[in-house]
């Protein structure tokens, strides 16, 4: 099995985390999300623009969303996707030759759902550092499953594609946390 930790991802996130340690906890919750801000978010280099717009465009119609609501929405959306992917993995078991991979992925996706719940709780408590940590955990377990799935025969293409889409969501969440909810807007 591949190592649980994705080194380059962790490295990048360590930088993000550092700025969080320094800057979290003075957020301005009265700030509503504007269409311009959604444009700013979705055109960032680190973010997949088409997925970002697909997720956030409908939001610009709800004037009552602040950035915390937005993060909550994204975490819940991602969680539903994880849950759907897990169900699909379970259904694939009937066709698969490699039940070990299937079992591993089901277990990993259960972990991801647990992390997702914890991240929502941390968000409600305004513990943004913890939110980041849980989302990193979630992303790591999903990528671990994907690494196993790509080696499995027959390849479950739909599932691989799906998990690659799910993995585009954390960078949007990180950007909003870092640039709108943290006190000091570093690297934005
Ligand atoms: C919070 O946001 C409101 C509305 O945009 C703004 O008027 C206020 O100055 C902000 N407060 C801080 C502390 O940034
Ligand atoms: C994620 O969930 C949303 C809403 O439930 C759904 O419309 C979308 O197709 C899902 N995407 C993936 C990649 O599962
Ligand atoms: C299992 O394989 C059959 C035949 O290739 C296919 O029609 C079916 O959709 C597959 N089921 C799942 C859950 O992947």
PDB file of C-alpha atoms and ligand atoms in Angstrom:
ATOM      1  CA  UNK A   1       0.000   0.000   0.000  1.00  0.00           C
ATOM      2  CA  UNK A   2       1.188   3.524  -0.729  1.00  0.00           C
ATOM      3  CA  UNK A   3       2.169   5.687   2.215  1.00  0.00           C
ATOM      4  CA  UNK A   4      -0.740   7.431   3.843  1.00  0.00           C
ATOM      5  CA  UNK A   5       0.849  10.834   3.580  1.00  0.00           C
ATOM      6  CA  UNK A   6       1.267  12.715   0.323  1.00  0.00           C
ATOM      7  CA  UNK A   7       4.490  14.558   0.857  1.00  0.00           C
ATOM      8  CA  UNK A   8       4.278  17.381  -1.665  1.00  0.00           C
ATOM      9  CA  UNK A   9       0.715  18.179  -0.729  1.00  0.00           C
ATOM     10  CA  UNK A  10       1.639  18.310   2.948  1.00  0.00           C
ATOM     11  CA  UNK A  11       4.565  20.570   2.159  1.00  0.00           C
ATOM     12  CA  UNK A  12       2.393  23.125   0.407  1.00  0.00           C
ATOM     13  CA  UNK A  13      -0.150  22.953   3.170  1.00  0.00           C
ATOM     14  CA  UNK A  14       2.464  23.418   5.850  1.00  0.00           C
ATOM     15  CA  UNK A  15       3.007  26.874   4.445  1.00  0.00           C
ATOM     16  CA  UNK A  16      -0.715  27.556   4.525  1.00  0.00           C
ATOM     17  CA  UNK A  17      -0.949  26.190   8.051  1.00  0.00           C
ATOM     18  CA  UNK A  18       1.862  28.380   9.244  1.00  0.00           C
ATOM     19  CA  UNK A  19       0.042  31.500   8.195  1.00  0.00           C
ATOM     20  CA  UNK A  20      -3.021  30.142   9.949  1.00  0.00           C
ATOM     21  CA  UNK A  21      -1.279  29.677  13.250  1.00  0.00           C
ATOM     22  CA  UNK A  22      -0.195  33.278  13.021  1.00  0.00           C
ATOM     23  CA  UNK A  23      -3.412  34.753  11.803  1.00  0.00           C
ATOM     24  CA  UNK A  24      -6.567  32.877  12.692  1.00  0.00           C
ATOM     25  CA  UNK A  25      -9.527  33.827  14.851  1.00  0.00           C
ATOM     26  CA  UNK A  26     -10.359  37.466  14.070  1.00  0.00           C
ATOM     27  CA  UNK A  27     -12.764  36.917  11.226  1.00  0.00           C
ATOM     28  CA  UNK A  28     -15.392  39.389  10.153  1.00  0.00           C
ATOM     29  CA  UNK A  29     -18.605  37.430   9.907  1.00  0.00           C
ATOM     30  CA  UNK A  30     -20.734  40.258   8.645  1.00  0.00           C
ATOM     31  CA  UNK A  31     -19.060  40.090   5.233  1.00  0.00           C
ATOM     32  CA  UNK A  32     -21.370  38.700   2.599  1.00  0.00           C
ATOM     33  CA  UNK A  33     -20.006  36.985  -0.458  1.00  0.00           C
ATOM     34  CA  UNK A  34     -20.282  39.078  -3.609  1.00  0.00           C
ATOM     35  CA  UNK A  35     -20.155  38.047  -7.236  1.00  0.00           C
ATOM     36  CA  UNK A  36     -16.821  39.854  -7.592  1.00  0.00           C
ATOM     37  CA  UNK A  37     -15.370  37.830  -4.756  1.00  0.00           C
ATOM     38  CA  UNK A  38     -16.554  34.630  -6.368  1.00  0.00           C
ATOM     39  CA  UNK A  39     -14.802  35.755  -9.560  1.00  0.00           C
ATOM     40  CA  UNK A  40     -11.662  36.415  -7.552  1.00  0.00           C
ATOM     41  CA  UNK A  41     -11.797  32.994  -5.930  1.00  0.00           C
ATOM     42  CA  UNK A  42     -12.596  31.066  -9.096  1.00  0.00           C
ATOM     43  CA  UNK A  43      -9.888  32.682 -11.218  1.00  0.00           C
ATOM     44  CA  UNK A  44      -7.039  31.900  -8.796  1.00  0.00           C
ATOM     45  CA  UNK A  45      -4.281  29.836 -10.289  1.00  0.00           C
ATOM     46  CA  UNK A  46      -4.470  27.127  -7.638  1.00  0.00           C
ATOM     47  CA  UNK A  47      -8.180  26.622  -8.235  1.00  0.00           C
ATOM     48  CA  UNK A  48      -9.978  24.663 -10.928  1.00  0.00           C
ATOM     49  CA  UNK A  49     -12.014  27.424 -12.473  1.00  0.00           C
ATOM     50  CA  UNK A  50     -14.781  25.388 -14.097  1.00  0.00           C
ATOM     51  CA  UNK A  51     -15.523  23.344 -10.991  1.00  0.00           C
ATOM     52  CA  UNK A  52     -15.332  26.447  -8.834  1.00  0.00           C
ATOM     53  CA  UNK A  53     -17.894  28.308 -10.953  1.00  0.00           C
ATOM     54  CA  UNK A  54     -20.104  25.276 -11.158  1.00  0.00           C
ATOM     55  CA  UNK A  55     -20.219  25.159  -7.360  1.00  0.00           C
ATOM     56  CA  UNK A  56     -20.259  28.854  -6.511  1.00  0.00           C
ATOM     57  CA  UNK A  57     -22.264  30.503  -9.242  1.00  0.00           C
ATOM     58  CA  UNK A  58     -25.606  29.558  -7.715  1.00  0.00           C
ATOM     59  CA  UNK A  59     -24.350  31.002  -4.420  1.00  0.00           C
ATOM     60  CA  UNK A  60     -24.055  34.543  -5.763  1.00  0.00           C
ATOM     61  CA  UNK A  61     -27.847  34.592  -5.905  1.00  0.00           C
ATOM     62  CA  UNK A  62     -28.113  34.134  -2.155  1.00  0.00           C
ATOM     63  CA  UNK A  63     -27.197  37.476  -0.675  1.00  0.00           C
ATOM     64  CA  UNK A  64     -27.249  36.001   2.815  1.00  0.00           C
ATOM     65  CA  UNK A  65     -24.173  33.791   2.425  1.00  0.00           C
ATOM     66  CA  UNK A  66     -21.117  34.894   4.329  1.00  0.00           C
ATOM     67  CA  UNK A  67     -17.745  33.209   3.903  1.00  0.00           C
ATOM     68  CA  UNK A  68     -18.331  30.818   6.744  1.00  0.00           C
ATOM     69  CA  UNK A  69     -21.592  29.721   5.104  1.00  0.00           C
ATOM     70  CA  UNK A  70     -19.713  29.276   1.885  1.00  0.00           C
ATOM     71  CA  UNK A  71     -17.126  26.996   3.462  1.00  0.00           C
ATOM     72  CA  UNK A  72     -19.904  25.046   5.146  1.00  0.00           C
ATOM     73  CA  UNK A  73     -21.673  24.656   1.826  1.00  0.00           C
ATOM     74  CA  UNK A  74     -18.485  23.387   0.153  1.00  0.00           C
ATOM     75  CA  UNK A  75     -17.708  20.920   2.934  1.00  0.00           C
ATOM     76  CA  UNK A  76     -21.240  19.529   2.797  1.00  0.00           C
ATOM     77  CA  UNK A  77     -21.141  19.325  -0.960  1.00  0.00           C
ATOM     78  CA  UNK A  78     -17.840  17.479  -0.828  1.00  0.00           C
ATOM     79  CA  UNK A  79     -19.197  15.192   1.857  1.00  0.00           C
ATOM     80  CA  UNK A  80     -22.184  14.233  -0.321  1.00  0.00           C
ATOM     81  CA  UNK A  81     -19.814  13.499  -3.160  1.00  0.00           C
ATOM     82  CA  UNK A  82     -17.684  11.309  -0.923  1.00  0.00           C
ATOM     83  CA  UNK A  83     -20.756   9.489   0.273  1.00  0.00           C
ATOM     84  CA  UNK A  84     -21.925   8.901  -3.323  1.00  0.00           C
ATOM     85  CA  UNK A  85     -18.467   7.685  -4.286  1.00  0.00           C
ATOM     86  CA  UNK A  86     -18.465   5.297  -1.350  1.00  0.00           C
ATOM     87  CA  UNK A  87     -21.806   3.841  -2.390  1.00  0.00           C
ATOM     88  CA  UNK A  88     -20.506   3.420  -5.894  1.00  0.00           C
ATOM     89  CA  UNK A  89     -17.420   1.634  -4.633  1.00  0.00           C
ATOM     90  CA  UNK A  90     -19.611  -0.729  -2.640  1.00  0.00           C
ATOM     91  CA  UNK A  91     -21.710  -1.473  -5.728  1.00  0.00           C
ATOM     92  CA  UNK A  92     -18.561  -2.121  -7.744  1.00  0.00           C
ATOM     93  CA  UNK A  93     -17.597  -4.910  -5.377  1.00  0.00           C
ATOM     94  CA  UNK A  94     -19.728  -7.343  -7.361  1.00  0.00           C
ATOM     95  CA  UNK A  95     -17.624  -6.787 -10.478  1.00  0.00           C
ATOM     96  CA  UNK A  96     -14.229  -6.307  -8.935  1.00  0.00           C
ATOM     97  CA  UNK A  97     -11.455  -8.820  -8.812  1.00  0.00           C
ATOM     98  CA  UNK A  98      -9.608  -6.923  -6.136  1.00  0.00           C
ATOM     99  CA  UNK A  99     -11.842  -6.906  -3.099  1.00  0.00           C
ATOM    100  CA  UNK A 100      -8.980  -5.805  -0.901  1.00  0.00           C
ATOM    101  CA  UNK A 101      -8.833  -2.471  -2.714  1.00  0.00           C
ATOM    102  CA  UNK A 102     -12.591  -2.103  -2.529  1.00  0.00           C
ATOM    103  CA  UNK A 103     -12.577  -2.756   1.212  1.00  0.00           C
ATOM    104  CA  UNK A 104      -9.699  -0.374   1.732  1.00  0.00           C
ATOM    105  CA  UNK A 105     -11.468   2.379  -0.195  1.00  0.00           C
ATOM    106  CA  UNK A 106     -14.723   1.902   1.684  1.00  0.00           C
ATOM    107  CA  UNK A 107     -12.799   2.213   4.925  1.00  0.00           C
ATOM    108  CA  UNK A 108     -10.932   5.296   3.696  1.00  0.00           C
ATOM    109  CA  UNK A 109     -14.111   6.966   2.519  1.00  0.00           C
ATOM    110  CA  UNK A 110     -15.700   6.317   5.887  1.00  0.00           C
ATOM    111  CA  UNK A 111     -12.700   8.089   7.423  1.00  0.00           C
ATOM    112  CA  UNK A 112     -13.190  10.943   4.972  1.00  0.00           C
ATOM    113  CA  UNK A 113     -16.836  11.319   5.979  1.00  0.00           C
ATOM    114  CA  UNK A 114     -15.814  11.365   9.611  1.00  0.00           C
ATOM    115  CA  UNK A 115     -13.224  14.077   8.883  1.00  0.00           C
ATOM    116  CA  UNK A 116     -15.879  15.990   7.039  1.00  0.00           C
ATOM    117  CA  UNK A 117     -18.190  15.971  10.081  1.00  0.00           C
ATOM    118  CA  UNK A 118     -15.343  17.068  12.317  1.00  0.00           C
ATOM    119  CA  UNK A 119     -14.430  19.885   9.959  1.00  0.00           C
ATOM    120  CA  UNK A 120     -17.996  21.206  10.084  1.00  0.00           C
ATOM    121  CA  UNK A 121     -17.874  21.147  13.840  1.00  0.00           C
ATOM    122  CA  UNK A 122     -14.544  22.986  13.845  1.00  0.00           C
ATOM    123  CA  UNK A 123     -15.971  25.554  11.456  1.00  0.00           C
ATOM    124  CA  UNK A 124     -18.924  26.161  13.754  1.00  0.00           C
ATOM    125  CA  UNK A 125     -16.436  26.673  16.588  1.00  0.00           C
ATOM    126  CA  UNK A 126     -14.429  29.069  14.382  1.00  0.00           C
ATOM    127  CA  UNK A 127     -11.388  26.815  14.720  1.00  0.00           C
ATOM    128  CA  UNK A 128     -10.110  27.351  11.211  1.00  0.00           C
ATOM    129  CA  UNK A 129      -6.815  25.624  11.853  1.00  0.00           C
ATOM    130  CA  UNK A 130      -8.735  22.455  12.726  1.00  0.00           C
ATOM    131  CA  UNK A 131     -10.941  22.836   9.666  1.00  0.00           C
ATOM    132  CA  UNK A 132      -7.823  22.886   7.493  1.00  0.00           C
ATOM    133  CA  UNK A 133      -6.386  19.865   9.265  1.00  0.00           C
ATOM    134  CA  UNK A 134      -9.525  17.804   8.783  1.00  0.00           C
ATOM    135  CA  UNK A 135      -9.789  18.749   5.123  1.00  0.00           C
ATOM    136  CA  UNK A 136      -6.163  17.726   4.614  1.00  0.00           C
ATOM    137  CA  UNK A 137      -6.967  14.401   6.259  1.00  0.00           C
ATOM    138  CA  UNK A 138      -9.965  13.980   4.012  1.00  0.00           C
ATOM    139  CA  UNK A 139      -8.029  14.766   0.878  1.00  0.00           C
ATOM    140  CA  UNK A 140      -5.240  12.404   1.888  1.00  0.00           C
ATOM    141  CA  UNK A 141      -7.528   9.430   2.370  1.00  0.00           C
ATOM    142  CA  UNK A 142      -9.310  10.067  -0.919  1.00  0.00           C
ATOM    143  CA  UNK A 143      -6.024  10.253  -2.796  1.00  0.00           C
ATOM    144  CA  UNK A 144      -4.840   7.065  -1.095  1.00  0.00           C
ATOM    145  CA  UNK A 145      -7.910   5.274  -2.412  1.00  0.00           C
ATOM    146  CA  UNK A 146      -7.443   6.729  -5.885  1.00  0.00           C
ATOM    147  CA  UNK A 147      -3.824   5.554  -5.978  1.00  0.00           C
ATOM    148  CA  UNK A 148      -5.061   2.034  -5.323  1.00  0.00           C
ATOM    149  CA  UNK A 149      -7.959   2.241  -7.760  1.00  0.00           C
ATOM    150  CA  UNK A 150      -5.812   3.263 -10.720  1.00  0.00           C
ATOM    151  CA  UNK A 151      -3.847   0.034 -10.338  1.00  0.00           C
ATOM    152  CA  UNK A 152      -6.899  -2.135 -10.110  1.00  0.00           C
ATOM    153  CA  UNK A 153      -8.139  -4.153 -13.102  1.00  0.00           C
ATOM    154  CA  UNK A 154     -10.639  -3.619 -14.577  1.00  0.00           C
ATOM    155  CA  UNK A 155     -10.212   0.098 -13.962  1.00  0.00           C
ATOM    156  CA  UNK A 156     -13.229   1.790 -12.448  1.00  0.00           C
ATOM    157  CA  UNK A 157     -12.932   4.841 -14.687  1.00  0.00           C
ATOM    158  CA  UNK A 158     -16.073   6.589 -13.499  1.00  0.00           C
ATOM    159  CA  UNK A 159     -14.981   6.300  -9.913  1.00  0.00           C
ATOM    160  CA  UNK A 160     -11.449   7.498 -10.637  1.00  0.00           C
ATOM    161  CA  UNK A 161     -12.819  10.493 -12.508  1.00  0.00           C
ATOM    162  CA  UNK A 162     -15.233  11.209  -9.696  1.00  0.00           C
ATOM    163  CA  UNK A 163     -12.567  11.197  -7.020  1.00  0.00           C
ATOM    164  CA  UNK A 164     -10.394  13.463  -9.139  1.00  0.00           C
ATOM    165  CA  UNK A 165     -13.267  15.951  -9.233  1.00  0.00           C
ATOM    166  CA  UNK A 166     -13.827  15.670  -5.482  1.00  0.00           C
ATOM    167  CA  UNK A 167     -10.152  16.451  -4.930  1.00  0.00           C
ATOM    168  CA  UNK A 168     -10.525  19.857  -6.623  1.00  0.00           C
ATOM    169  CA  UNK A 169     -12.780  21.090  -3.822  1.00  0.00           C
ATOM    170  CA  UNK A 170     -10.251  21.404  -0.934  1.00  0.00           C
ATOM    171  CA  UNK A 171      -8.183  24.085  -2.700  1.00  0.00           C
ATOM    172  CA  UNK A 172     -11.318  26.253  -2.940  1.00  0.00           C
ATOM    173  CA  UNK A 173     -12.026  25.691   0.753  1.00  0.00           C
ATOM    174  CA  UNK A 174      -8.423  26.514   1.721  1.00  0.00           C
ATOM    175  CA  UNK A 175      -8.409  29.691  -0.290  1.00  0.00           C
ATOM    176  CA  UNK A 176     -11.603  31.003   1.294  1.00  0.00           C
ATOM    177  CA  UNK A 177     -10.447  30.090   4.786  1.00  0.00           C
ATOM    178  CA  UNK A 178      -7.084  31.664   4.285  1.00  0.00           C
ATOM    179  CA  UNK A 179      -8.085  34.783   2.404  1.00  0.00           C
ATOM    180  CA  UNK A 180     -11.458  35.661   3.852  1.00  0.00           C
ATOM    181  CA  UNK A 181     -11.830  34.067   7.259  1.00  0.00           C
ATOM    182  CA  UNK A 182      -8.314  34.428   8.618  1.00  0.00           C
ATOM    183  CA  UNK A 183      -7.338  37.767  10.102  1.00  0.00           C
ATOM    184  CA  UNK A 184      -4.266  38.438   8.017  1.00  0.00           C
ATOM    185  CA  UNK A 185      -4.868  37.892   4.346  1.00  0.00           C
ATOM    186  CA  UNK A 186      -1.527  36.383   3.442  1.00  0.00           C
ATOM    187  CA  UNK A 187      -0.755  35.028  -0.022  1.00  0.00           C
ATOM    188  CA  UNK A 188      -4.117  36.043  -1.439  1.00  0.00           C
TER     189      UNK A 188
HETATM  190  C1  LIG B   1     -16.579  43.926   8.859  1.00  0.00           C
HETATM  191  O1  LIG B   1     -17.340  44.027   7.681  1.00  0.00           O
HETATM  192  C2  LIG B   1     -18.160  45.181   7.629  1.00  0.00           C
HETATM  193  C3  LIG B   1     -19.038  45.112   6.376  1.00  0.00           C
HETATM  194  O2  LIG B   1     -18.257  44.926   5.215  1.00  0.00           O
HETATM  195  C4  LIG B   1     -17.263  46.426   7.660  1.00  0.00           C
HETATM  196  O3  LIG B   1     -18.060  47.594   7.623  1.00  0.00           O
HETATM  197  C5  LIG B   1     -16.419  46.390   8.934  1.00  0.00           C
HETATM  198  O4  LIG B   1     -15.533  47.479   8.931  1.00  0.00           O
HETATM  199  C6  LIG B   1     -15.645  45.105   9.032  1.00  0.00           C
HETATM  200  N1  LIG B   1     -14.973  45.022  10.320  1.00  0.00           N
HETATM  201  C7  LIG B   1     -13.705  44.605  10.467  1.00  0.00           C
HETATM  202  C8  LIG B   1     -13.202  44.526  11.847  1.00  0.00           C
HETATM  203  O5  LIG B   1     -13.010  44.279   9.501  1.00  0.00           O
HETATM  204  C1  LIG B   2     -21.233  16.079  -6.205  1.00  0.00           C
HETATM  205  O1  LIG B   2     -22.511  16.283  -5.621  1.00  0.00           O
HETATM  206  C2  LIG B   2     -23.368  17.118  -6.365  1.00  0.00           C
HETATM  207  C3  LIG B   2     -24.619  17.355  -5.547  1.00  0.00           C
HETATM  208  O2  LIG B   2     -25.040  16.247  -4.829  1.00  0.00           O
HETATM  209  C4  LIG B   2     -23.641  16.468  -7.714  1.00  0.00           C
HETATM  210  O3  LIG B   2     -24.484  17.304  -8.483  1.00  0.00           O
HETATM  211  C5  LIG B   2     -22.317  16.283  -8.424  1.00  0.00           C
HETATM  212  O4  LIG B   2     -22.520  15.639  -9.670  1.00  0.00           O
HETATM  213  C6  LIG B   2     -21.375  15.460  -7.574  1.00  0.00           C
HETATM  214  N1  LIG B   2     -20.078  15.378  -8.221  1.00  0.00           N
HETATM  215  C7  LIG B   2     -19.323  14.280  -8.136  1.00  0.00           C
HETATM  216  C8  LIG B   2     -18.023  14.347  -8.855  1.00  0.00           C
HETATM  217  O5  LIG B   2     -19.664  13.286  -7.517  1.00  0.00           O
HETATM  218  C1  LIG B   3     -20.631  -4.632 -13.701  1.00  0.00           C
HETATM  219  O1  LIG B   3     -20.279  -5.068 -14.992  1.00  0.00           O
HETATM  220  C2  LIG B   3     -21.342  -5.056 -15.932  1.00  0.00           C
HETATM  221  C3  LIG B   3     -20.839  -5.650 -17.214  1.00  0.00           C
HETATM  222  O2  LIG B   3     -19.638  -5.029 -17.645  1.00  0.00           O
HETATM  223  C4  LIG B   3     -21.839  -3.617 -16.103  1.00  0.00           C
HETATM  224  O3  LIG B   3     -22.912  -3.582 -17.001  1.00  0.00           O
HETATM  225  C5  LIG B   3     -22.286  -3.080 -14.745  1.00  0.00           C
HETATM  226  O4  LIG B   3     -22.637  -1.724 -14.882  1.00  0.00           O
HETATM  227  C6  LIG B   3     -21.150  -3.198 -13.748  1.00  0.00           C
HETATM  228  N1  LIG B   3     -21.658  -2.803 -12.446  1.00  0.00           N
HETATM  229  C7  LIG B   3     -21.012  -1.910 -11.699  1.00  0.00           C
HETATM  230  C8  LIG B   3     -21.683  -1.573 -10.424  1.00  0.00           C
HETATM  231  O5  LIG B   3     -19.971  -1.372 -12.012  1.00  0.00           O
END
